Amino acid sequence: MREQKTPSSLAIWLGLADNSFTRQKTVKFGDESAVSSGRFYSILIVILLLSAWIITSVFGLIKPFYWPTIGGTGDRIIKLLSEGFRNVPLWEHVGISVYRVFAGVLSGALIGIPLGFSMGLSSVARGLFDPIVEFMRPIPPLALIPLIILWFGIDETAKIALLFLASLFIMTIAARSGVSSVRISKVHAAYSLGASKLQILRHVILPNALPEIFTGLRTSMGVCWGTVVAAELVAADKGVGSMIMIAKNFLQTDTVVIGIIIIGVIGYIIEMFMRFLERVFIPWKGKG
Amino acid sequence: MTGIIIDKISMVFTLPDGGDVHALNKVSLNIEPGQIVSVLGPSGCGKTTLLNILAGFLSPTDGEVRHNNQTVTGPGAERGMVFQQGALFEWLTVNDNIQFGPKMAGKPKAESVAKCEELLNIVGLAGFGEKPVYQLSGGMQQRVALARCLANDPDVILMDEPLGALDALTREKMQGLILKLWKETGKTIILITHSVEEALFLGERLIVMAPRPGRIVEDFSLPFPRQALTTNARDVKASPEFVAKREEVLSMIWEMEEEIMGGGIEVRGLSDA
């Protein structure tokens, strides 16, 4: 028998040694599951980047105009948390952006889901709405900002209207593909069990479309989060996007960087939240 | 007259290039209440089309199907259907799948719960009621499908290759279950299968179909299902009588397949059918 030294579990966790399954494989290149997490290198790169930031800050190698020092950024975070930004508390800037995203996504879903269902179920609805949906789909929501400003001005309605449009077509397409993904045998089975058309819609098509609707909601959340920040860059006095835009005008690079980090973190939290909801509400996803 | 009467039904599909496919050509068949009938034939013989017409999912180009003197025009709860796989509602538990029909019909909850409990015992799934169906094995899922169909108390049960996706051992067990259900409920069962052995074992009547155009070429009366109710299933399948019939039907199907493949082998006994 060949000698086999068992690597420590720490080495496996760090991705420096193969786990017991991968060790037995002779074919590793091309087998995705044989590629370890490489955690050691992840930790390494984060430490390297942080060290670089600390070193450049301590020795003043980069002008704070281009990139803030680590100490200055820390001070700024404390100041933002205690005083807010331009007399508006930090949480309000974040809160209003999140509120806009949720309002836009929910209103888009409220209209988009029935629209998508009708397009999946009736040829009249499909014929009527298909040209509109297909035309609007490739247009980036940001291209609509000028028109939205002309129609609604720059108040809250305008921003939510923009986000509504951004999510509407995503939700319509998601709901429609949810309907078309229903296996015909399930519909047949339900009819053979005596279900009416309305019951089929409620008890077969709707639950069957939920996974796709959820994927649509997740995509909408992502797109709307990106759109809200951009929309606030253009015209707003509150919100994370406006915060970094105004900070730029005052050459407050540290606030800009903090704003960008906040945007990233919130985007990540939204994605995790949606995945959590998905696990709770549609555990059957992909198991039909 | 009760039961199912298939009255000279034809089914013609028109292809995009203008050609016609005669999936069924003037097929007639009377099925008495309480019969268990298996339908066998090479692929393309129209057996699935026939079942879909019986279920009411397709309407024939010509002729009609009558069930208890009523012309079949669409699906209905009196004709239950068991599909090959994937027709369970994966968002519901085993219990909710089984109670689906009674719930749609607005039956009292207590009644359907009791019925569901009873059916779980019959199909051997007692204690699995609260499980989501996607956690069950293929064989268990088909048990749920059978129970769901029975919970609705249909007059006729149509089965479209119900055991086709199962492994050989599970399949044998499930054949026994189908016979047991047939005996205990006295339902009319029409079952489509690809397996000659299964068709012989589960059909007191075996209908053999041939393709181009889809038609019935043989209608055997068989003793095997009733034998299996009292004797061991393996003994029935190993009996000389069963083996001889199996070889006879198998060679018939083989010849049809060869003809389809262009093997050029002469087919006996089909022209006068």
XYZ file of C-alpha atoms in Angstrom:
561
model
C 0.000 0.000 0.000
C 1.090 3.495 -0.749
C 2.015 5.805 2.064
C -0.509 8.598 2.443
C 0.048 11.383 4.887
C -3.251 12.866 6.029
C -3.047 16.664 5.929
C -4.296 18.622 8.935
C -7.846 19.887 8.915
C -6.487 23.449 9.125
C -4.574 22.953 5.874
C -7.766 21.625 4.236
C -9.812 24.539 5.538
C -7.236 26.989 4.189
C -7.372 25.269 0.821
C -3.672 24.389 0.931
C -4.349 20.630 0.899
C -6.918 18.501 -0.908
C -9.788 17.049 1.084
C -10.258 13.294 1.300
C -12.440 13.145 -1.821
C -10.211 15.233 -4.026
C -7.108 13.362 -2.871
C -8.381 10.194 -4.554
C -9.034 11.895 -7.868
C -6.477 11.566 -10.623
C -8.253 14.047 -12.891
C -8.251 17.474 -11.229
C -7.699 19.973 -14.028
C -11.147 20.546 -15.555
C -13.048 19.130 -12.563
C -14.496 22.226 -10.936
C -15.268 20.414 -7.686
C -11.583 19.559 -7.304
C -10.653 23.267 -7.127
C -10.443 24.154 -3.432
C -11.646 27.433 -1.951
C -8.085 28.704 -1.731
C -8.998 30.466 1.516
C -5.363 31.023 2.414
C -4.923 33.259 -0.621
C -8.148 35.145 0.111
C -6.905 35.975 3.589
C -3.499 36.839 2.161
C -4.844 39.326 -0.406
C -7.023 41.109 2.181
C -4.071 41.425 4.550
C -1.846 42.674 1.724
C -4.323 45.331 0.615
C -4.926 46.522 4.179
C -1.186 46.656 4.835
C -0.669 48.658 1.675
C -3.345 51.114 2.849
C -1.772 51.402 6.306
C 1.745 51.877 4.901
C 0.718 54.515 2.355
C -1.263 56.326 5.087
C 1.584 56.281 7.619
C 4.192 57.478 5.127
C 1.822 59.837 3.298
C 2.563 58.244 -0.087
C -0.825 59.073 -1.681
C -2.446 62.509 -1.579
C -5.727 62.336 0.457
C -7.344 64.015 -2.557
C -6.965 60.747 -4.519
C -7.359 58.221 -1.742
C -7.990 58.942 1.976
C -5.681 57.811 4.747
C -6.909 55.023 6.964
C -6.893 57.286 10.043
C -8.777 60.068 8.250
C -11.372 57.571 7.034
C -11.895 56.285 10.589
C -12.362 59.837 11.887
C -14.792 60.564 9.078
C -16.870 57.471 9.847
C -17.199 58.562 13.476
C -18.141 62.071 12.365
C -20.703 60.773 9.854
C -22.225 58.509 12.478
C -22.460 61.232 15.119
C -23.241 64.323 13.035
C -24.540 62.883 9.803
C -23.787 64.419 6.415
C -25.019 67.933 5.636
C -27.362 67.955 8.644
C -28.947 64.653 7.605
C -28.118 61.576 9.732
C -26.195 58.855 7.909
C -28.903 56.270 8.507
C -31.401 58.585 6.810
C -29.242 58.762 3.689
C -29.029 54.975 3.641
C -32.659 54.498 4.673
C -34.109 56.703 1.947
C -32.133 54.854 -0.750
C -33.254 51.469 0.557
C -36.842 52.725 0.822
C -36.781 53.888 -2.799
C -35.487 50.508 -3.960
C -38.134 48.554 -2.069
C -40.929 50.889 -3.205
C -39.776 50.578 -6.828
C -39.340 46.803 -6.751
C -42.652 46.164 -4.986
C -44.673 48.422 -7.275
C -42.946 46.866 -10.285
C -43.790 43.396 -8.994
C -47.371 44.350 -8.225
C -47.980 45.316 -11.853
C -45.373 43.116 -13.533
C -46.438 39.747 -12.105
C -50.086 39.923 -13.246
C -48.867 41.316 -16.577
C -46.424 38.439 -17.039
C -49.064 35.902 -16.025
C -51.545 37.294 -18.519
C -48.878 37.140 -21.246
C -48.245 33.503 -20.397
C -51.936 32.615 -20.381
C -53.690 34.675 -23.044
C -52.749 35.356 -26.641
C -54.500 38.741 -26.561
C -52.338 39.896 -23.640
C -49.251 38.387 -25.217
C -49.912 40.152 -28.502
C -50.675 43.477 -26.823
C -47.754 43.657 -24.441
C -45.031 41.705 -26.210
C -43.853 44.582 -28.456
C -43.738 46.961 -25.476
C -41.887 44.565 -23.199
C -39.443 43.503 -25.904
C -38.778 47.147 -26.774
C -38.312 48.333 -23.207
C -36.249 45.380 -22.027
C -32.873 46.353 -23.552
C -33.150 50.031 -22.531
C -31.015 50.762 -19.473
C -33.221 52.472 -16.845
C -30.698 55.299 -16.581
C -31.510 56.319 -20.159
C -35.033 57.101 -18.930
C -33.884 59.620 -16.300
C -34.151 62.725 -18.538
C -37.680 61.801 -19.595
C -38.687 60.986 -16.026
C -37.392 64.380 -14.861
C -39.386 66.105 -17.598
C -42.539 64.227 -16.583
C -42.295 64.055 -12.818
C -39.727 66.697 -11.887
C -37.061 65.722 -9.397
C -39.090 64.868 -6.336
C -39.659 61.482 -4.735
C -42.282 60.409 -7.311
C -39.743 60.701 -10.105
C -37.264 58.378 -8.418
C -39.841 55.755 -7.566
C -41.307 55.968 -11.069
C -37.858 55.292 -12.508
C -37.289 52.308 -10.227
C -40.799 51.063 -10.969
C -39.944 51.004 -14.668
C -36.607 49.334 -13.958
C -38.282 46.499 -12.067
C -41.516 46.289 -14.083
C -40.052 44.625 -17.166
C -37.798 42.314 -15.208
C -40.794 41.139 -13.164
C -43.015 40.789 -16.232
C -40.505 38.582 -17.992
C -39.857 36.553 -14.832
C -43.558 35.897 -14.240
C -44.102 35.017 -17.872
C -41.276 32.509 -17.935
C -42.600 31.173 -14.631
C -45.861 30.356 -16.367
C -44.171 28.753 -19.352
C -42.019 26.592 -17.089
C -45.045 24.747 -15.717
C -44.819 21.129 -16.775
C -47.906 20.346 -18.775
C -48.325 17.054 -16.896
C -48.894 19.045 -13.684
C -51.625 21.098 -15.331
C -53.144 17.949 -16.822
C -52.989 16.219 -13.451
C -54.785 19.121 -11.786
C -57.539 19.148 -14.422
C -57.945 15.383 -14.022
C -58.322 15.944 -10.285
C -61.251 18.224 -11.045
C -59.632 21.663 -10.659
C -61.206 24.675 -12.375
C -59.233 27.219 -14.405
C -59.085 29.615 -11.472
C -57.949 26.824 -9.163
C -55.255 25.837 -11.663
C -54.016 29.441 -11.660
C -54.010 29.706 -7.885
C -52.855 26.214 -6.913
C -50.637 25.107 -9.792
C -49.380 27.971 -11.940
C -48.720 30.475 -9.143
C -46.704 28.166 -6.843
C -44.908 26.726 -9.846
C -43.905 30.233 -10.988
C -42.695 31.341 -7.540
C -39.053 30.299 -8.022
C -38.811 32.353 -11.229
C -40.630 35.250 -9.608
C -38.120 35.182 -6.765
C -35.216 35.169 -9.175
C -36.880 38.160 -10.834
C -37.185 39.930 -7.479
C -33.515 39.339 -6.771
C -32.488 40.671 -10.173
C -34.816 43.673 -9.734
C -33.347 44.436 -6.331
C -29.839 44.404 -7.811
C -30.750 46.518 -10.832
C -32.795 48.977 -8.744
C -30.022 49.353 -6.198
C -27.644 50.270 -9.005
C -30.223 52.564 -10.580
C -31.142 54.395 -7.361
C -27.548 55.304 -6.655
C -27.108 56.578 -10.197
C -30.399 58.481 -10.069
C -29.365 60.115 -6.811
C -26.097 61.123 -8.393
C -28.110 63.102 -10.926
C -30.712 64.783 -8.782
C -31.362 64.350 -5.061
C -30.476 65.952 -1.763
C -30.761 62.767 0.283
C -29.614 59.209 -0.303
C -26.243 57.466 -0.502
C -25.796 58.407 -4.161
C -26.363 62.099 -3.519
C -24.113 61.888 -0.478
C -21.087 60.791 -2.484
C -21.889 63.267 -5.287
C -22.062 66.226 -2.904
C -18.992 64.967 -1.025
C -17.128 64.970 -4.343
C -18.039 68.630 -4.868
C -16.425 69.418 -1.528
C -13.417 67.228 -2.392
C -14.234 64.949 0.572
C -12.650 61.821 -0.914
C -12.995 59.946 2.391
C -16.794 60.400 2.399
C -16.900 59.279 -1.231
C -14.999 56.085 -0.399
C -17.134 55.422 2.678
C -20.262 55.925 0.559
C -18.998 53.423 -2.001
C -18.291 50.889 0.750
C -21.788 51.428 2.178
C -23.310 50.887 -1.286
C -21.393 47.638 -1.642
C -22.335 46.390 1.806
C -26.038 47.228 1.434
C -26.124 45.580 -1.996
C -24.592 42.466 -0.465
C -27.058 42.474 2.454
C -30.015 42.806 0.058
C -28.758 39.827 -1.956
C -28.276 37.702 1.184
C -31.709 38.735 2.472
C -33.350 37.670 -0.787
C -31.532 34.328 -0.737
C -32.693 33.831 2.832
C -36.312 34.537 1.866
C -35.948 32.145 -1.062
C -34.770 29.325 1.189
C -37.626 29.941 3.624
C -40.452 30.413 1.137
C -39.563 28.123 -1.758
C -37.572 25.206 -0.386
C -38.754 23.093 -3.318
C -36.878 25.250 -5.868
C -35.226 23.118 -8.535
C -36.669 19.904 -7.141
C -39.694 19.439 -9.430
C -74.196 0.753 -21.532
C -71.624 1.678 -18.918
C -67.860 1.562 -19.115
C -65.744 3.171 -21.781
C -66.641 2.965 -25.439
C -64.054 4.052 -27.947
C -65.994 4.540 -31.150
C -63.933 4.611 -34.373
C -61.597 7.362 -33.307
C -58.997 8.723 -35.697
C -56.315 11.242 -34.986
C -54.503 13.066 -37.743
C -51.760 15.588 -37.078
C -50.698 17.870 -39.894
C -46.957 18.468 -40.066
C -45.497 21.909 -40.834
C -44.388 20.627 -44.271
C -47.974 19.716 -45.131
C -47.732 15.945 -44.595
C -50.203 14.099 -42.383
C -49.420 11.754 -39.528
C -52.133 9.221 -38.806
C -51.525 8.724 -35.101
C -54.729 6.708 -34.803
C -56.871 5.208 -37.520
C -60.472 4.173 -36.729
C -59.675 2.660 -33.355
C -62.623 1.020 -31.591
C -62.639 -0.632 -28.191
C -65.133 -1.342 -25.425
C -63.834 -1.479 -21.887
C -66.099 -2.903 -19.223
C -66.276 -1.437 -15.727
C -63.732 -3.019 -13.402
C -61.445 -4.311 -16.139
C -57.710 -3.854 -15.976
C -56.428 -3.318 -19.498
C -52.847 -2.861 -20.616
C -51.911 -1.234 -23.901
C -48.638 -2.149 -25.565
C -46.979 -1.224 -28.816
C -43.773 0.079 -30.381
C -43.044 3.779 -30.167
C -45.169 5.805 -32.535
C -48.154 3.456 -32.412
C -50.391 6.115 -30.909
C -50.887 4.569 -27.483
C -50.121 7.792 -25.643
C -52.372 9.702 -28.026
C -55.115 7.194 -27.257
C -54.688 7.691 -23.519
C -54.666 11.478 -23.900
C -57.941 11.252 -25.801
C -59.430 9.043 -23.075
C -58.292 11.553 -20.443
C -59.823 14.340 -22.505
C -56.599 16.267 -23.121
C -56.933 15.806 -26.883
C -60.011 15.669 -28.998
C -59.973 13.104 -31.827
C -60.138 14.212 -35.458
C -62.940 11.741 -35.999
C -65.090 9.441 -33.846
C -65.767 9.792 -30.144
C -65.154 8.330 -26.717
C -68.118 7.703 -24.404
C -67.755 7.127 -20.718
C -70.936 5.927 -18.999
C -72.884 7.138 -22.021
C -71.398 10.614 -21.821
C -69.235 11.845 -24.672
C -65.787 12.805 -23.394
C -65.064 16.426 -24.304
C -62.409 17.355 -21.745
C -60.638 16.211 -18.621
C -62.785 15.339 -15.618
C -62.499 14.041 -12.098
C -64.259 10.794 -13.035
C -61.206 9.825 -15.120
C -58.103 9.988 -12.944
C -54.624 9.993 -14.435
C -51.266 8.729 -13.176
C -48.310 10.076 -15.131
C -44.867 8.610 -15.649
C -43.199 11.134 -13.373
C -42.998 14.742 -12.372
C -46.718 15.382 -12.088
C -46.747 15.730 -8.311
C -46.991 19.235 -6.881
C -43.554 19.641 -5.344
C -44.613 22.699 -3.301
C -47.079 20.576 -1.324
C -46.550 17.870 1.266
C -47.558 14.264 0.640
C -50.829 14.881 2.511
C -51.665 18.026 0.558
C -50.917 16.297 -2.734
C -53.270 13.454 -1.852
C -55.985 15.830 -0.626
C -55.698 18.084 -3.681
C -58.722 16.692 -5.518
C -61.136 16.698 -2.548
C -59.955 20.206 -1.612
C -60.657 21.520 -5.126
C -64.093 19.941 -4.955
C -64.751 21.679 -1.616
C -65.154 18.426 0.329
C -65.120 18.690 4.148
C -61.581 18.718 5.525
C -62.149 16.004 8.137
C -63.422 13.596 5.527
C -60.468 14.031 3.180
C -57.974 13.823 6.048
C -59.420 10.448 7.076
C -59.412 9.240 3.478
C -55.814 10.401 3.033
C -54.748 8.539 6.163
C -56.380 5.375 4.865
C -54.758 5.698 1.431
C -51.305 6.288 2.939
C -51.708 2.949 4.707
C -52.827 1.201 1.539
C -49.904 2.435 -0.568
C -47.443 1.787 2.243
C -46.547 5.369 3.086
C -47.975 5.613 6.595
C -46.037 8.226 8.542
C -44.818 10.067 5.437
C -47.783 12.438 5.220
C -45.984 15.561 6.399
C -42.947 15.078 4.145
C -42.420 17.313 1.150
C -42.753 15.128 -1.934
C -39.349 16.069 -3.337
C -37.711 14.247 -0.437
C -39.222 10.921 -1.503
C -37.678 8.357 -3.849
C -39.109 7.787 -7.316
C -41.064 4.722 -6.216
C -42.533 6.520 -3.229
C -43.503 9.464 -5.419
C -45.452 7.126 -7.692
C -47.203 5.719 -4.621
C -48.239 9.257 -3.770
C -49.447 9.755 -7.346
C -51.592 6.604 -7.070
C -52.993 7.705 -3.696
C -53.704 11.209 -5.023
C -55.636 9.713 -7.906
C -57.608 7.343 -5.641
C -58.436 10.077 -3.128
C -60.611 11.612 -5.810
C -62.483 8.317 -6.196
C -62.468 8.317 -10.016
C -64.409 5.803 -12.052
C -61.479 5.010 -14.326
C -57.760 5.272 -13.681
C -55.585 5.996 -16.697
C -51.894 5.259 -16.310
C -49.293 6.569 -18.729
C -46.228 4.354 -18.225
C -46.566 4.837 -14.476
C -43.583 2.633 -13.635
C -41.412 3.558 -16.610
C -38.958 5.692 -14.643
C -38.409 3.219 -11.804
C -35.638 0.699 -11.283
C -36.432 -2.978 -11.900
C -36.924 -4.027 -8.270
C -39.134 -1.072 -7.340
C -41.048 -1.720 -10.506
C -41.932 -5.283 -9.503
C -43.136 -4.116 -6.114
C -45.243 -1.388 -7.674
C -46.832 -3.862 -10.090
C -48.008 -5.785 -7.061
C -49.377 -2.580 -5.556
C -51.315 -1.736 -8.708
C -52.905 -5.209 -8.715
C -53.742 -4.872 -5.032
C -55.404 -1.500 -5.630
C -57.320 -2.919 -8.561
C -58.593 -5.792 -6.441
C -59.488 -3.648 -3.427
C -61.126 -0.745 -5.254
C -62.600 -2.521 -8.256
C -61.731 0.450 -10.479
C -61.378 0.281 -14.223
C -57.684 0.661 -14.998
C -56.172 1.380 -18.398
C -52.416 1.217 -18.389
C -49.856 2.024 -21.048
C -46.476 0.372 -20.855
C -43.347 -0.325 -22.847
C -42.623 -3.529 -20.998
C -44.097 -6.726 -22.414
C -43.790 -8.503 -19.089
C -45.576 -5.707 -17.293
C -48.322 -5.605 -19.915
C -48.964 -9.340 -19.515
C -48.802 -9.214 -15.755
C -51.085 -6.213 -15.316
C -53.602 -6.820 -18.088
C -56.537 -9.166 -17.887
C -56.835 -7.770 -21.335
C -53.830 -6.839 -23.445
C -54.264 -4.512 -26.389
C -51.365 -4.548 -28.855
C -51.105 -1.570 -31.173
C -49.139 -1.056 -34.396
C -47.905 2.171 -35.980
C -48.456 3.886 -39.348
C -51.322 4.303 -38.983
C -51.799 3.751 -35.251
C -54.242 0.853 -34.822
C -55.133 -2.126 -32.664
C -53.744 -5.416 -33.960
C -54.381 -7.797 -31.080
C -56.764 -8.024 -28.149
C -55.712 -10.826 -25.786
C -57.634 -12.082 -22.752
C -55.126 -13.033 -20.085
C -55.388 -14.951 -16.789
C -52.213 -13.558 -15.187
C -53.491 -10.614 -13.095
C -56.067 -12.838 -11.400
C -53.478 -15.575 -10.868
C -51.175 -13.020 -9.288
C -53.845 -12.080 -6.760
C -53.595 -15.542 -5.229
C -50.111 -16.765 -6.217
C -46.624 -15.384 -5.847
C -45.823 -12.840 -8.568
C -42.513 -14.482 -9.520
C -44.250 -17.856 -9.905
C -46.773 -16.338 -12.290
C -44.031 -14.688 -14.339
C -41.977 -17.894 -14.437
C -44.860 -20.160 -15.454
C -44.500 -21.772 -18.910
C -47.783 -20.213 -19.973
C -46.550 -16.694 -19.118
C -43.160 -17.239 -20.749
C -44.735 -18.541 -23.951
C -47.079 -15.565 -24.167
C -44.232 -13.192 -23.421
C -42.151 -14.582 -26.290
C -45.123 -14.449 -28.642
C -45.912 -10.814 -27.894
C -42.255 -9.845 -27.778
C -41.551 -11.212 -31.259
C -44.643 -9.413 -32.520
C -43.377 -6.091 -31.162
C -39.877 -6.819 -32.459
C -41.152 -7.367 -35.943
C -43.026 -4.097 -35.873
C -39.926 -2.285 -34.628
C -37.845 -3.886 -37.388
C -40.349 -2.718 -39.934
C -40.171 0.829 -38.614
C -36.393 0.732 -38.702
C -36.580 -0.425 -42.337
C -35.270 -3.888 -41.535
C -37.299 -5.218 -44.440
C -38.564 -8.177 -42.434
C -41.982 -9.419 -43.412
C -44.606 -8.737 -40.768
C -47.032 -11.529 -40.205
C -50.589 -11.150 -39.079
C -50.795 -7.380 -39.377
C -52.422 -6.877 -42.760
C -55.655 -8.597 -41.779
C -55.936 -6.905 -38.396
